[in-house]
PDB file of C-alpha atoms in Angstrom:
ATOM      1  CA  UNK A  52     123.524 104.630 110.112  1.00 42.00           C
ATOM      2  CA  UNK A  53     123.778 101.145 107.566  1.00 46.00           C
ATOM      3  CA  UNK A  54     120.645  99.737 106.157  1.00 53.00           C
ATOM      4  CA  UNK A  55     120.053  96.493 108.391  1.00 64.00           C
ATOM      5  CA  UNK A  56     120.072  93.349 107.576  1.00 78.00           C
ATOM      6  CA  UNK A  57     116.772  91.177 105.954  1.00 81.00           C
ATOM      7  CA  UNK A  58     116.740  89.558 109.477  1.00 90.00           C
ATOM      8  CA  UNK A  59     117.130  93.052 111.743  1.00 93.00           C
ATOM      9  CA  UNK A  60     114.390  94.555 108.991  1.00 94.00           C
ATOM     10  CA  UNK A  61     111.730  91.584 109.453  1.00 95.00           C
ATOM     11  CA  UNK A  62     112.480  91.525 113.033  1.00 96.00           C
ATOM     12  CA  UNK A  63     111.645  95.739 113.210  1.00 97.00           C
ATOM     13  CA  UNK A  64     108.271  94.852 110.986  1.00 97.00           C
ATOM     14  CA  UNK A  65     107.377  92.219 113.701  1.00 97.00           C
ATOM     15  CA  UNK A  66     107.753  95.418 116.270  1.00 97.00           C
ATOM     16  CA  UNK A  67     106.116  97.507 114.276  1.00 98.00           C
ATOM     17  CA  UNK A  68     102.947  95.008 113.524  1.00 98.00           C
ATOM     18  CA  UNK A  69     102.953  94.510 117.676  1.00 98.00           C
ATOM     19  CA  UNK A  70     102.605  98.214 118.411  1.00 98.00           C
ATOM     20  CA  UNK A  71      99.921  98.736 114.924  1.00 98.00           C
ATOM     21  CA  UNK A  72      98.017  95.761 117.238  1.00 98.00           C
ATOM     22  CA  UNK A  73      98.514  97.352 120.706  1.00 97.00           C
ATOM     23  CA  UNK A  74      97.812 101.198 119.719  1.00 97.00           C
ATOM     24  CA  UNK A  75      94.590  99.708 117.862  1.00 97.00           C
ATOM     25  CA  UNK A  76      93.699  98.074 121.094  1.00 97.00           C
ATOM     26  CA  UNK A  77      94.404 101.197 123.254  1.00 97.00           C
ATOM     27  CA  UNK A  78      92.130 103.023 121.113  1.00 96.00           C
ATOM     28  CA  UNK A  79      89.249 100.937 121.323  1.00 96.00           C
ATOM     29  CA  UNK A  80      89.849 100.736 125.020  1.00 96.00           C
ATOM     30  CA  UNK A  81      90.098 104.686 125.129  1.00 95.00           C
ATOM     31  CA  UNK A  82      86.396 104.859 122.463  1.00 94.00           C
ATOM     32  CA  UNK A  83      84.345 102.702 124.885  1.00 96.00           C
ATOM     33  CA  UNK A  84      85.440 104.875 128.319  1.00 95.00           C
ATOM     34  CA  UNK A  85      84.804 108.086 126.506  1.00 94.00           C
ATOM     35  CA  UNK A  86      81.388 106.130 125.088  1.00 93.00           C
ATOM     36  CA  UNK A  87      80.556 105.907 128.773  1.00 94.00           C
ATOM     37  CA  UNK A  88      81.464 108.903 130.208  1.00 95.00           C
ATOM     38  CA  UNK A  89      80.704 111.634 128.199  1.00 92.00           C
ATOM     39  CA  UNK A  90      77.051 112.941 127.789  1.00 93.00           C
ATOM     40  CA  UNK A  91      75.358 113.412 124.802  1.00 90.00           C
ATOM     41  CA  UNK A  92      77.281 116.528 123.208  1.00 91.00           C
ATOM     42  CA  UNK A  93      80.506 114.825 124.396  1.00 89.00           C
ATOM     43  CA  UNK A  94      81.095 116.697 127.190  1.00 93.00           C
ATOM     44  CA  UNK A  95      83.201 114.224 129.897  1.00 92.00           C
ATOM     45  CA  UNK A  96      80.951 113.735 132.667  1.00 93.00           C
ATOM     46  CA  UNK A  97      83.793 114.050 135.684  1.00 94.00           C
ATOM     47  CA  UNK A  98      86.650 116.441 133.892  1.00 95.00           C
ATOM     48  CA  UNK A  99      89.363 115.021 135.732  1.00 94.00           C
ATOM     49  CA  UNK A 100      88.902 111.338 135.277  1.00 95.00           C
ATOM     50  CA  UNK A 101      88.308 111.698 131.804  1.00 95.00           C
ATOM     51  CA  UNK A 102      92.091 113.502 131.693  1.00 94.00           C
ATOM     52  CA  UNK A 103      93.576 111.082 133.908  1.00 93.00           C
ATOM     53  CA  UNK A 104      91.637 108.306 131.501  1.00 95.00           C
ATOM     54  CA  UNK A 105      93.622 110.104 128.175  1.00 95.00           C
ATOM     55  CA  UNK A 106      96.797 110.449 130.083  1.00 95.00           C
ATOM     56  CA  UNK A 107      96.669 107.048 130.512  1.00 96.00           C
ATOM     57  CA  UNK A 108      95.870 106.228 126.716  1.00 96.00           C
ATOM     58  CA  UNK A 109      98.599 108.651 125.843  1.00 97.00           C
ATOM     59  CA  UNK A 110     100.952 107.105 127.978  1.00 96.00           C
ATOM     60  CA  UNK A 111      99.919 103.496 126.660  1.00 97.00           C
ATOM     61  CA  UNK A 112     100.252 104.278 122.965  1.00 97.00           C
ATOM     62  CA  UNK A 113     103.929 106.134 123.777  1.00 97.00           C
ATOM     63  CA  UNK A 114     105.164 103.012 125.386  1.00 96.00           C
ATOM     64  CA  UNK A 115     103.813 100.648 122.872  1.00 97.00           C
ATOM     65  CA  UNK A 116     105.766 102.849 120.190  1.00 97.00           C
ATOM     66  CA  UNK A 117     108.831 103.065 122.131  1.00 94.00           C
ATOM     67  CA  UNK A 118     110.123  99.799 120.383  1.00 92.00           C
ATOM     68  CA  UNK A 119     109.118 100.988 117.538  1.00 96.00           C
ATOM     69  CA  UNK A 120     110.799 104.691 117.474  1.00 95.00           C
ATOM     70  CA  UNK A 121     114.337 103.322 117.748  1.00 94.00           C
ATOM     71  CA  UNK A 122     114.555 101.840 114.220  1.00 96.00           C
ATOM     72  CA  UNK A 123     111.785 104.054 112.787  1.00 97.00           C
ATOM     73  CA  UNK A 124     113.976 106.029 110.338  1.00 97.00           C
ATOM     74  CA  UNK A 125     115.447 102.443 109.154  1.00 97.00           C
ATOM     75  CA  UNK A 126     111.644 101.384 108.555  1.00 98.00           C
ATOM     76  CA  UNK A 127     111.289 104.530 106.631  1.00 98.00           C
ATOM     77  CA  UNK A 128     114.392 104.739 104.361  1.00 97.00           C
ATOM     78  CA  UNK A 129     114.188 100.817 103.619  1.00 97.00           C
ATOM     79  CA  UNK A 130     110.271 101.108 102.640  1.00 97.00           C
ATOM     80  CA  UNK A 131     111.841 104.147 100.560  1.00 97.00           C
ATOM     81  CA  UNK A 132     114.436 102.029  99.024  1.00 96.00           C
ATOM     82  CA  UNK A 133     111.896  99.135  97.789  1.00 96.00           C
ATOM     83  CA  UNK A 134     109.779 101.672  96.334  1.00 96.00           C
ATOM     84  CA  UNK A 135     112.623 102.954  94.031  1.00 95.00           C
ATOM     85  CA  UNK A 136     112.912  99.205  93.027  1.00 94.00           C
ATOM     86  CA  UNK A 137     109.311  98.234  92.226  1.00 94.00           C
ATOM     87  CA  UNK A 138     107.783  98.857  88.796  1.00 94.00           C
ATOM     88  CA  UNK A 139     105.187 101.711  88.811  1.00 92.00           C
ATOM     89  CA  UNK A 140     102.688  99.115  88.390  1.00 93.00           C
ATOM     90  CA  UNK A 141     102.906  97.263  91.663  1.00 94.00           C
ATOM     91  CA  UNK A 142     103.449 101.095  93.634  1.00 94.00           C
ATOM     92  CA  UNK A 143     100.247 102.534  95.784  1.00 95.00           C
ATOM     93  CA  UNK A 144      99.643 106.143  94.741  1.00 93.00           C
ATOM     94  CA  UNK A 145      98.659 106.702  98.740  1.00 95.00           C
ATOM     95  CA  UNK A 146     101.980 104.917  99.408  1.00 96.00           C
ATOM     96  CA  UNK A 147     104.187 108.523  98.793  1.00 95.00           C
ATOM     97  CA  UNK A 148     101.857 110.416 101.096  1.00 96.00           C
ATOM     98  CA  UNK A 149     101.578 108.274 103.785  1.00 97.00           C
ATOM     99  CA  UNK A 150     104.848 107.895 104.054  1.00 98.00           C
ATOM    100  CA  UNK A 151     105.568 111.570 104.026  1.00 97.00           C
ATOM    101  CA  UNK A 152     103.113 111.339 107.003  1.00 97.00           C
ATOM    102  CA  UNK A 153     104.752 108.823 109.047  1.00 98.00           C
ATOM    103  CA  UNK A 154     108.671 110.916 108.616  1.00 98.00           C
ATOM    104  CA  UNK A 155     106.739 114.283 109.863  1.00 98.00           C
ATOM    105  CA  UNK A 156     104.979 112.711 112.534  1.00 98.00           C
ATOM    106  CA  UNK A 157     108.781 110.701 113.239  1.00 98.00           C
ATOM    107  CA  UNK A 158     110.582 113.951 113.095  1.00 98.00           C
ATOM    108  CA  UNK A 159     107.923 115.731 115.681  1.00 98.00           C
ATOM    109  CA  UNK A 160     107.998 112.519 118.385  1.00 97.00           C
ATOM    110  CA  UNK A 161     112.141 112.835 118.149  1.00 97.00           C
ATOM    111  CA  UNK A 162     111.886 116.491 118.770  1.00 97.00           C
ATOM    112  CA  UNK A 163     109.488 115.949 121.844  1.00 97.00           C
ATOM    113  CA  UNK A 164     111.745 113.332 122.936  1.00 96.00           C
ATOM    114  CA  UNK A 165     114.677 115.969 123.025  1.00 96.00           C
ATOM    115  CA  UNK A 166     111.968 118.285 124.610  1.00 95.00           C
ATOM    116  CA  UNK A 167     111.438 115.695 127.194  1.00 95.00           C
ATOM    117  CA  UNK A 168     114.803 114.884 127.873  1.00 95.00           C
ATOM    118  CA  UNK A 169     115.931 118.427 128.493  1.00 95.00           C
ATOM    119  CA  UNK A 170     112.780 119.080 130.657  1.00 94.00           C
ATOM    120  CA  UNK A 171     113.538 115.812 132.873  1.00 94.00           C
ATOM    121  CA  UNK A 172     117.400 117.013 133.039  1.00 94.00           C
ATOM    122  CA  UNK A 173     115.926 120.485 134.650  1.00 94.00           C
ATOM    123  CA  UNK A 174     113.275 119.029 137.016  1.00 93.00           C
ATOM    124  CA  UNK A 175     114.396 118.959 140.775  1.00 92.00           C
ATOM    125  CA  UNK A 176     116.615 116.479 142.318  1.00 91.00           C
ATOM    126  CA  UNK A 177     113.938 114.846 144.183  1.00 92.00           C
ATOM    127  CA  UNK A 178     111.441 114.697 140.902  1.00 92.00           C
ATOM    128  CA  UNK A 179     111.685 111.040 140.172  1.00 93.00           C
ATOM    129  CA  UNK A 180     109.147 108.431 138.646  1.00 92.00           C
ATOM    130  CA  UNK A 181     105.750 108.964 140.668  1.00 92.00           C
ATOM    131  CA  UNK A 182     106.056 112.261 141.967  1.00 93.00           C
ATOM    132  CA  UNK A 183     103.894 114.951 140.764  1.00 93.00           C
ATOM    133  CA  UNK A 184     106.233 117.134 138.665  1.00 93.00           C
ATOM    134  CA  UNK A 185     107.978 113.709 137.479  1.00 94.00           C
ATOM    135  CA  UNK A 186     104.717 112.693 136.068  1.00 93.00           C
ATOM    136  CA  UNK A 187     103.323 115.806 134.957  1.00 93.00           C
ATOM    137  CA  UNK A 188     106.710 116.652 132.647  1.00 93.00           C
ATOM    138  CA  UNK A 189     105.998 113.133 131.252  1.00 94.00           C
ATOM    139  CA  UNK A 190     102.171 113.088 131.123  1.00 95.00           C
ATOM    140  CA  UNK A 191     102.620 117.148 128.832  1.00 95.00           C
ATOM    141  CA  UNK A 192     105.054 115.034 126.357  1.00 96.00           C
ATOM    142  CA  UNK A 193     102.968 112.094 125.749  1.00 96.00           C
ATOM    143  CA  UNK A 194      99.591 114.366 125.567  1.00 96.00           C
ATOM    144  CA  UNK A 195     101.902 116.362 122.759  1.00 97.00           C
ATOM    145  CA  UNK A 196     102.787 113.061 120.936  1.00 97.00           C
ATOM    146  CA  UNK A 197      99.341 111.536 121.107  1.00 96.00           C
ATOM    147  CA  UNK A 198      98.614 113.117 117.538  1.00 96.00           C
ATOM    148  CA  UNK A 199     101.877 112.024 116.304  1.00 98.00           C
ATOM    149  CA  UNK A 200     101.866 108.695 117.462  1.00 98.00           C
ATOM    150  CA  UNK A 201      98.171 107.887 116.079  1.00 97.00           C
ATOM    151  CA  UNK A 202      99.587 108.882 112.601  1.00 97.00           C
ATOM    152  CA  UNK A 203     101.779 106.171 113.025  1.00 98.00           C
ATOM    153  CA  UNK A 204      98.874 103.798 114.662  1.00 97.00           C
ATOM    154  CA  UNK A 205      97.163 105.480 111.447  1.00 97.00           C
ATOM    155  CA  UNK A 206      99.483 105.074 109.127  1.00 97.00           C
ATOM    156  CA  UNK A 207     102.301 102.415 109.969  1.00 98.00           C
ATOM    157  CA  UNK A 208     100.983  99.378 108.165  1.00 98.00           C
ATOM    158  CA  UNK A 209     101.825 101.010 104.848  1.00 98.00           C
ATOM    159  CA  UNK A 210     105.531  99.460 105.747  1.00 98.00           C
ATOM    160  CA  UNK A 211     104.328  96.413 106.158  1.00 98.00           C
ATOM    161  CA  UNK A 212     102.515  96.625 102.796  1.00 97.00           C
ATOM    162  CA  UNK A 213     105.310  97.356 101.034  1.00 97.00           C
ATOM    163  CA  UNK A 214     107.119  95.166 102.602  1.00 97.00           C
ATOM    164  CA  UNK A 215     104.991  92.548 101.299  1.00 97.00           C
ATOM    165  CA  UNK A 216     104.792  94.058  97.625  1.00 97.00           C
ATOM    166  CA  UNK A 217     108.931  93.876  97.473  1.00 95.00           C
ATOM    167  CA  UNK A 218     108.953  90.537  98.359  1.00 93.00           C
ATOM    168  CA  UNK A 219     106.686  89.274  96.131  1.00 91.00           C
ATOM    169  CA  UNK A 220     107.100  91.343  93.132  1.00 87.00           C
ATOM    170  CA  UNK A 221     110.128  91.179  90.908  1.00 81.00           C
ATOM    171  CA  UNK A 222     112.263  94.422  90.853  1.00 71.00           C
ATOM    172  CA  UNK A 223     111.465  96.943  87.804  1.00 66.00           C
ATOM    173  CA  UNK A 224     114.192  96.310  84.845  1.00 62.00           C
ATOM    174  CA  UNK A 225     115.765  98.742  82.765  1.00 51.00           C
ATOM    175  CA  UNK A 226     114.229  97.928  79.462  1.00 51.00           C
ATOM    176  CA  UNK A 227     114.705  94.845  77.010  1.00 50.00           C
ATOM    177  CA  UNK A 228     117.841  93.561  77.531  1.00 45.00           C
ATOM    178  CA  UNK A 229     119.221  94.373  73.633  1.00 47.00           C
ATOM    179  CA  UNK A 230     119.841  91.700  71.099  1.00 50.00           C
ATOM    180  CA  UNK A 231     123.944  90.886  71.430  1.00 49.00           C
ATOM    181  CA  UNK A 232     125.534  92.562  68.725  1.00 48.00           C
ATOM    182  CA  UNK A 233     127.151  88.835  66.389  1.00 48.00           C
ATOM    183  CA  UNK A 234     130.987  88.524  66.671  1.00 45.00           C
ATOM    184  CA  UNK A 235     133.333  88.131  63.670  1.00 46.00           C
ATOM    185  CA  UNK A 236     133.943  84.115  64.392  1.00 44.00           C
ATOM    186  CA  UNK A 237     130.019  83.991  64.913  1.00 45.00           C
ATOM    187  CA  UNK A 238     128.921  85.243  61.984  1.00 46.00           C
ATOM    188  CA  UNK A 239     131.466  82.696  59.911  1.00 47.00           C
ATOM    189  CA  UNK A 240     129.767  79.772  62.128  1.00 45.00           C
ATOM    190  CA  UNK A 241     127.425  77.314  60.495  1.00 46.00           C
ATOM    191  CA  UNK A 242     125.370  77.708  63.451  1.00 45.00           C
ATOM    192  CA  UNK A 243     125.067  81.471  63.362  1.00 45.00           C
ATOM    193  CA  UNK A 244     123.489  81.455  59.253  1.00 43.00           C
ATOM    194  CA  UNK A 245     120.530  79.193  60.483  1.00 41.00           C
TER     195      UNK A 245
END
């Protein structure tokens, strides 16, 4: 796969700064229903609304990353790339872990994917979109990814950041450039003795 272009990168950051907005909303959404219906020791009040209630949060944050998960790897090697260019000056030490984090929690959401897909292909003929098994194959993949995805909820803005620090910070140099070594003709010059 080729490194895209400024325009195809900024446009991917846009996504990603959507979903970091979206996930962050479906999280305070999901921390204000389990607020309400949980009792003191956190124990859901009605067990199977509270499931259908993080199904649905699951399901939420999934969809929100889905535009997101298609150039994820692109984020992640470009972020990687202006790293290697910045001087160590400008570079966040909780830059190299975090984005460690995001590629394991990248690598686990493709592999549920695949999980997914494969599950979906074996499901009965008549298993489609709203019908129990349908939704229940789905529901198991996006309660598996919930961790996953909230790393990247967690997480994600550190492209952004860096991002931001490439753009405005001037690549790291090689050293002094070193003095140019005089030519024969220079050194005769008038201009060269002075």
């Amino acid at each position: 796969m080729t490194a895209s272009s400024p325009d195809a990168h900024q446009q991917h950051l846009e996504q990603l700064a959507t979903f970091l907005r979206e996930s962050e909303q479906v999280l305070a959404d999901w921390d204000a229903y389990s607020d309400e219906h949980t009792d003191l020791d956190g124990w859901p009040l009605d067990p199977h609304a509270y499931g259908l209630r993080a199904s649905r949060r699951d399901a939420d944050t999934w969809r929100a990353f889905n535009r997101v998960r298609i150039h994820a790897k692109d984020l992640l090697r470009t972020a990687a790339e202006q790293v290697r260019r910045l001087p160590a000056r400008a570079i966040q030490p909780r830059w190299s872990w975090q984005l460690t984090a995001l590629e394991a929690a990248l690598d686990q959401l493709d592999a549920l994917q695949l999980a997914w897909f494969e599950a979906r292909d074996n499901l009965p003929a008549a298993a489609r979109p709203g019908t129990e098994a349908y939704d229940d194959a789905r529901a198991k993949r996006d309660a598996e990814a919930w961790h996953y995805l909230y790393e990247w909820s967690s997480h994600g803005q550190v492209l952004i950041d860096i991002n931001t620090t490439a753009q405005n910070t001037p690549p790291r140099t090689a050293g002094p450039a070193p003095a140019p070594v005089p030519t024969a003709s220079s050194a005769a010059s008038p201009t060269a003795r002075r």
